[in-house]
Amino acid sequence: EPEVTQTPSHQVTQMGQEVILRCVPISNHLYFYWYRQILGQKVEFLVSFYNNEISEKSEIFDDQFSVERPDGSNFTLKIRSTKLEDSAMYFCASRWGQSQETQYFGPGTRLLVL
Amino acid sequence: QQPVQSPQAVILREGEDAVINCSSSKALYSVHWYRQKHGEAPVFLMILLKGGEQKGHDKISASFNEKKQQSSLYLTASQLSYSGTYFCGTEDPETSGSRLTFGEGTQLTVNP
């Protein structure tokens, strides 16, 4: 069964460093998402992406964040200058259609900022 | 605005039933239910589309009352494997990218 994959599974970085989290969505899906989950809290939406541009972003997704689909398969989230509060689990998700369709989540990247 | 889930936590013995509720103050396109085990990704359970339908899958079913903007997840004859945190994610017609907005989660523990 097709699935969303993410790399790396864990990332430890120093405050102020840049990190890139990578995702490979399910191949025929058209809509891509990043969510994050701070330990013990709920899943929070960061950004949605369709047709090579951002459809929507939350207030969390400030200028330090950017997303890109550099080729036909990868979808990346970049955090330019990490802060301690960026420590969280980051999930990529994808879906085929825009609405009323299942979003499939990847296994996540656990980011720890020291 | 995030949906409100209740209860926050529930402890069951194997074989018992549980109901988890999810309500929103906004009109909804759909409600998505996920289960998450500790340290893992949310796993999709089912999606409820507007229309008041009820869906089922094994001993887990759900309903969606569009008028009341509420959904309920029913777990029947619970198994140990049902333990985890259950999240409802709602989708509303006003967001262009159809994000899911998740509730705080309901922690379900099933004991032998």
Short mmCIF file of C-alpha atoms in Angstrom, two decimals:
data_model
loop_
_atom_site.label_atom_id
_atom_site.label_comp_id
_atom_site.label_asym_id
_atom_site.label_seq_id
_atom_site.Cartn_x
_atom_site.Cartn_y
_atom_site.Cartn_z
CA GLU A 1 0.00 0.00 0.00
CA PRO A 2 1.42 3.43 -0.90
CA GLU A 3 2.53 5.54 2.02
CA VAL A 4 4.00 8.91 2.86
CA THR A 5 7.66 8.71 3.85
CA GLN A 6 9.74 11.22 5.77
CA THR A 7 13.44 11.69 6.41
CA PRO A 8 15.19 11.94 8.73
CA SER A 9 13.26 10.23 11.49
CA HIS A 10 15.15 12.25 14.10
CA GLN A 11 17.11 15.49 13.84
CA VAL A 12 19.07 17.24 16.56
CA THR A 13 20.27 20.75 15.83
CA GLN A 14 21.68 23.79 17.56
CA MET A 15 19.55 26.89 17.99
CA GLY A 16 20.00 29.22 15.02
CA GLN A 17 20.86 26.47 12.57
CA GLU A 18 18.88 25.72 9.44
CA VAL A 19 17.13 22.38 9.04
CA ILE A 20 15.41 20.79 6.08
CA LEU A 21 12.82 18.11 6.65
CA ARG A 22 11.99 15.92 3.71
CA CYS A 23 8.84 14.14 2.66
CA VAL A 24 7.85 11.94 -0.24
CA PRO A 25 4.06 12.12 -0.58
CA ILE A 26 1.96 9.36 -2.12
CA SER A 27 2.67 9.47 -5.83
CA ASN A 28 -0.68 10.47 -7.35
CA HIS A 29 -1.60 12.91 -4.60
CA LEU A 30 -1.92 16.58 -5.42
CA TYR A 31 -2.25 18.32 -2.06
CA PHE A 32 0.51 18.38 0.50
CA TYR A 33 0.61 19.50 4.11
CA TRP A 34 2.94 20.02 7.02
CA TYR A 35 1.72 19.70 10.58
CA ARG A 36 3.59 19.75 13.84
CA GLN A 37 2.97 18.29 17.24
CA ILE A 38 4.71 19.56 20.34
CA LEU A 39 5.20 16.75 22.85
CA GLY A 40 1.96 15.90 24.60
CA GLN A 41 -0.11 18.39 22.61
CA LYS A 42 -2.43 18.27 19.66
CA VAL A 43 -1.50 18.19 16.00
CA GLU A 44 -1.29 21.72 14.55
CA PHE A 45 -1.53 22.76 10.92
CA LEU A 46 1.42 24.64 9.45
CA VAL A 47 0.94 24.90 5.70
CA SER A 48 -0.83 23.44 2.69
CA PHE A 49 0.63 23.31 -0.80
CA TYR A 50 -0.91 22.72 -4.19
CA ASN A 51 0.20 23.29 -7.76
CA ASN A 52 3.63 24.48 -6.63
CA GLU A 53 2.39 27.17 -4.34
CA ILE A 54 1.20 27.66 -0.80
CA SER A 55 -2.61 27.41 -0.51
CA GLU A 56 -2.84 28.34 3.11
CA LYS A 57 -0.58 28.84 6.10
CA SER A 58 -1.15 29.18 9.79
CA GLU A 59 0.11 31.88 12.11
CA ILE A 60 2.85 29.48 13.21
CA PHE A 61 4.27 29.44 9.69
CA ASP A 62 6.24 32.68 9.86
CA ASP A 63 9.13 33.94 7.74
CA GLN A 64 11.48 31.38 9.26
CA PHE A 65 9.59 28.59 7.50
CA SER A 66 9.46 27.77 3.82
CA VAL A 67 8.26 24.86 1.74
CA GLU A 68 9.31 23.62 -1.63
CA ARG A 69 8.63 20.84 -4.06
CA PRO A 70 12.02 20.75 -5.76
CA ASP A 71 11.21 17.84 -8.04
CA GLY A 72 8.28 15.60 -8.86
CA SER A 73 8.49 13.57 -5.70
CA ASN A 74 9.97 15.45 -2.74
CA PHE A 75 8.25 18.02 -0.56
CA THR A 76 10.44 19.86 1.91
CA LEU A 77 10.01 22.06 4.96
CA LYS A 78 12.88 24.39 5.77
CA ILE A 79 13.32 26.18 9.06
CA ARG A 80 15.86 28.92 8.47
CA SER A 81 17.00 29.71 11.99
CA THR A 82 15.70 27.23 14.51
CA LYS A 83 14.50 28.22 17.96
CA LEU A 84 14.09 26.10 21.05
CA GLU A 85 10.31 26.22 20.65
CA ASP A 86 10.58 24.61 17.21
CA SER A 87 11.29 21.31 18.94
CA ALA A 88 8.40 19.08 17.94
CA MET A 89 7.35 16.18 15.79
CA TYR A 90 6.77 17.34 12.21
CA PHE A 91 4.34 15.38 10.08
CA CYS A 92 3.92 15.56 6.36
CA ALA A 93 0.56 14.57 4.91
CA SER A 94 -0.86 14.24 1.43
CA ARG A 95 -4.24 13.75 -0.17
CA TRP A 96 -5.48 13.24 -3.68
CA GLY A 97 -8.29 15.82 -3.78
CA GLN A 98 -8.72 19.11 -2.06
CA SER A 99 -11.54 18.43 0.30
CA GLN A 100 -13.51 15.62 1.85
CA GLU A 101 -10.69 13.20 1.13
CA THR A 102 -8.44 11.35 3.50
CA GLN A 103 -5.16 12.95 4.48
CA TYR A 104 -2.46 10.33 4.90
CA PHE A 105 0.24 11.13 7.41
CA GLY A 106 3.89 10.20 7.23
CA PRO A 107 5.74 8.73 10.23
CA GLY A 108 7.11 12.12 11.27
CA THR A 109 10.48 13.73 11.96
CA ARG A 110 11.29 14.40 15.58
CA LEU A 111 13.19 17.69 15.73
CA LEU A 112 15.11 18.64 18.83
CA VAL A 113 16.61 22.11 19.02
CA LEU A 114 19.30 22.57 21.68
CA GLN B 1 -11.30 27.47 15.67
CA GLN B 2 -10.48 24.04 16.98
CA PRO B 3 -13.11 21.39 17.66
CA VAL B 4 -13.79 20.39 21.24
CA GLN B 5 -13.37 16.76 22.17
CA SER B 6 -14.83 14.97 25.16
CA PRO B 7 -13.99 13.23 27.32
CA GLN B 8 -10.32 14.13 27.69
CA ALA B 9 -9.49 10.66 28.88
CA VAL B 10 -11.23 7.35 29.39
CA ILE B 11 -10.12 4.08 30.94
CA LEU B 12 -11.84 0.87 29.93
CA ARG B 13 -11.58 -2.80 30.59
CA GLU B 14 -11.22 -5.00 27.54
CA GLY B 15 -14.65 -5.64 26.04
CA GLU B 16 -16.24 -2.42 27.24
CA ASP B 17 -17.64 0.28 24.97
CA ALA B 18 -16.72 3.94 24.67
CA VAL B 19 -17.99 7.04 22.90
CA ILE B 20 -15.78 9.99 22.02
CA ASN B 21 -17.40 13.23 20.98
CA CYS B 22 -16.19 16.06 18.77
CA SER B 23 -18.07 19.31 18.37
CA SER B 24 -17.44 22.47 16.44
CA SER B 25 -18.81 26.00 16.53
CA LYS B 26 -18.43 26.24 12.74
CA ALA B 27 -20.14 24.55 9.81
CA LEU B 28 -18.14 21.57 8.63
CA TYR B 29 -17.40 19.84 5.36
CA SER B 30 -16.16 16.72 6.99
CA VAL B 31 -14.82 15.15 10.15
CA HIS B 32 -11.76 12.91 10.13
CA TRP B 33 -10.92 10.54 12.96
CA TYR B 34 -7.38 9.41 13.70
CA ARG B 35 -5.77 7.26 16.36
CA GLN B 36 -2.24 7.96 17.51
CA LYS B 37 -0.09 5.69 19.60
CA HIS B 38 2.73 7.15 21.61
CA GLY B 39 5.62 8.31 19.43
CA GLU B 40 3.89 7.36 16.20
CA ALA B 41 2.05 9.17 13.43
CA PRO B 42 -1.72 9.58 13.48
CA VAL B 43 -3.40 6.69 11.71
CA PHE B 44 -6.53 7.39 9.74
CA LEU B 45 -9.66 5.63 11.00
CA MET B 46 -12.50 7.12 9.02
CA ILE B 47 -13.92 10.20 7.38
CA LEU B 48 -17.45 11.45 7.81
CA LEU B 49 -18.87 13.68 5.12
CA LYS B 50 -21.72 16.11 5.62
CA GLY B 51 -25.04 14.38 5.24
CA GLY B 52 -25.42 12.74 8.64
CA GLU B 53 -24.03 9.43 7.55
CA GLN B 54 -22.73 6.81 9.87
CA LYS B 55 -19.69 4.78 8.98
CA GLY B 56 -18.31 1.64 10.43
CA HIS B 57 -15.16 -0.33 10.29
CA ASP B 58 -14.82 -3.46 12.37
CA LYS B 59 -16.01 -2.55 15.86
CA ILE B 60 -15.38 1.17 15.41
CA SER B 61 -18.07 3.36 13.93
CA ALA B 62 -18.84 7.05 13.80
CA SER B 63 -21.64 9.44 13.09
CA PHE B 64 -21.77 13.03 11.92
CA ASN B 65 -24.64 15.36 12.68
CA GLU B 66 -24.14 18.24 10.31
CA LYS B 67 -26.83 20.43 11.87
CA LYS B 68 -25.38 20.11 15.34
CA GLN B 69 -21.81 20.26 13.97
CA GLN B 70 -20.96 17.20 16.01
CA SER B 71 -19.40 13.85 15.42
CA SER B 72 -19.14 10.85 17.69
CA LEU B 73 -16.80 7.88 17.51
CA TYR B 74 -18.13 4.60 18.91
CA LEU B 75 -15.75 1.89 20.04
CA THR B 76 -17.52 -1.37 20.72
CA ALA B 77 -16.13 -4.33 22.64
CA SER B 78 -12.79 -2.57 23.02
CA GLN B 79 -9.53 -4.44 22.50
CA LEU B 80 -6.14 -3.73 24.03
CA SER B 81 -5.00 -2.47 20.63
CA TYR B 82 -7.55 0.35 20.79
CA SER B 83 -5.43 2.17 23.38
CA GLY B 84 -4.08 5.47 22.14
CA THR B 85 -5.07 9.07 21.67
CA TYR B 86 -8.00 9.73 19.39
CA PHE B 87 -8.13 12.98 17.48
CA CYS B 88 -10.90 14.41 15.42
CA GLY B 89 -9.86 16.70 12.61
CA THR B 90 -12.40 19.01 11.08
CA GLU B 91 -12.48 20.58 7.69
CA ASP B 92 -14.48 23.72 7.10
CA PRO B 93 -15.60 25.29 3.84
CA GLU B 94 -13.90 28.62 4.56
CA THR B 95 -10.31 27.43 4.28
CA SER B 96 -8.83 27.36 0.82
CA GLY B 97 -6.32 24.60 1.36
CA SER B 98 -8.67 22.35 3.29
CA ARG B 99 -6.49 22.05 6.32
CA LEU B 100 -7.51 19.80 9.15
CA THR B 101 -8.00 21.46 12.51
CA PHE B 102 -7.54 18.95 15.29
CA GLY B 103 -9.06 18.74 18.72
CA GLU B 104 -7.01 18.25 21.86
CA GLY B 105 -7.45 14.51 21.71
CA THR B 106 -9.02 11.86 23.91
CA GLN B 107 -6.66 9.46 25.61
CA LEU B 108 -8.13 5.97 25.65
CA THR B 109 -6.61 3.26 27.81
CA VAL B 110 -7.88 -0.29 27.55
CA ASN B 111 -6.80 -2.58 30.36
CA PRO B 112 -7.02 -6.38 30.40
#
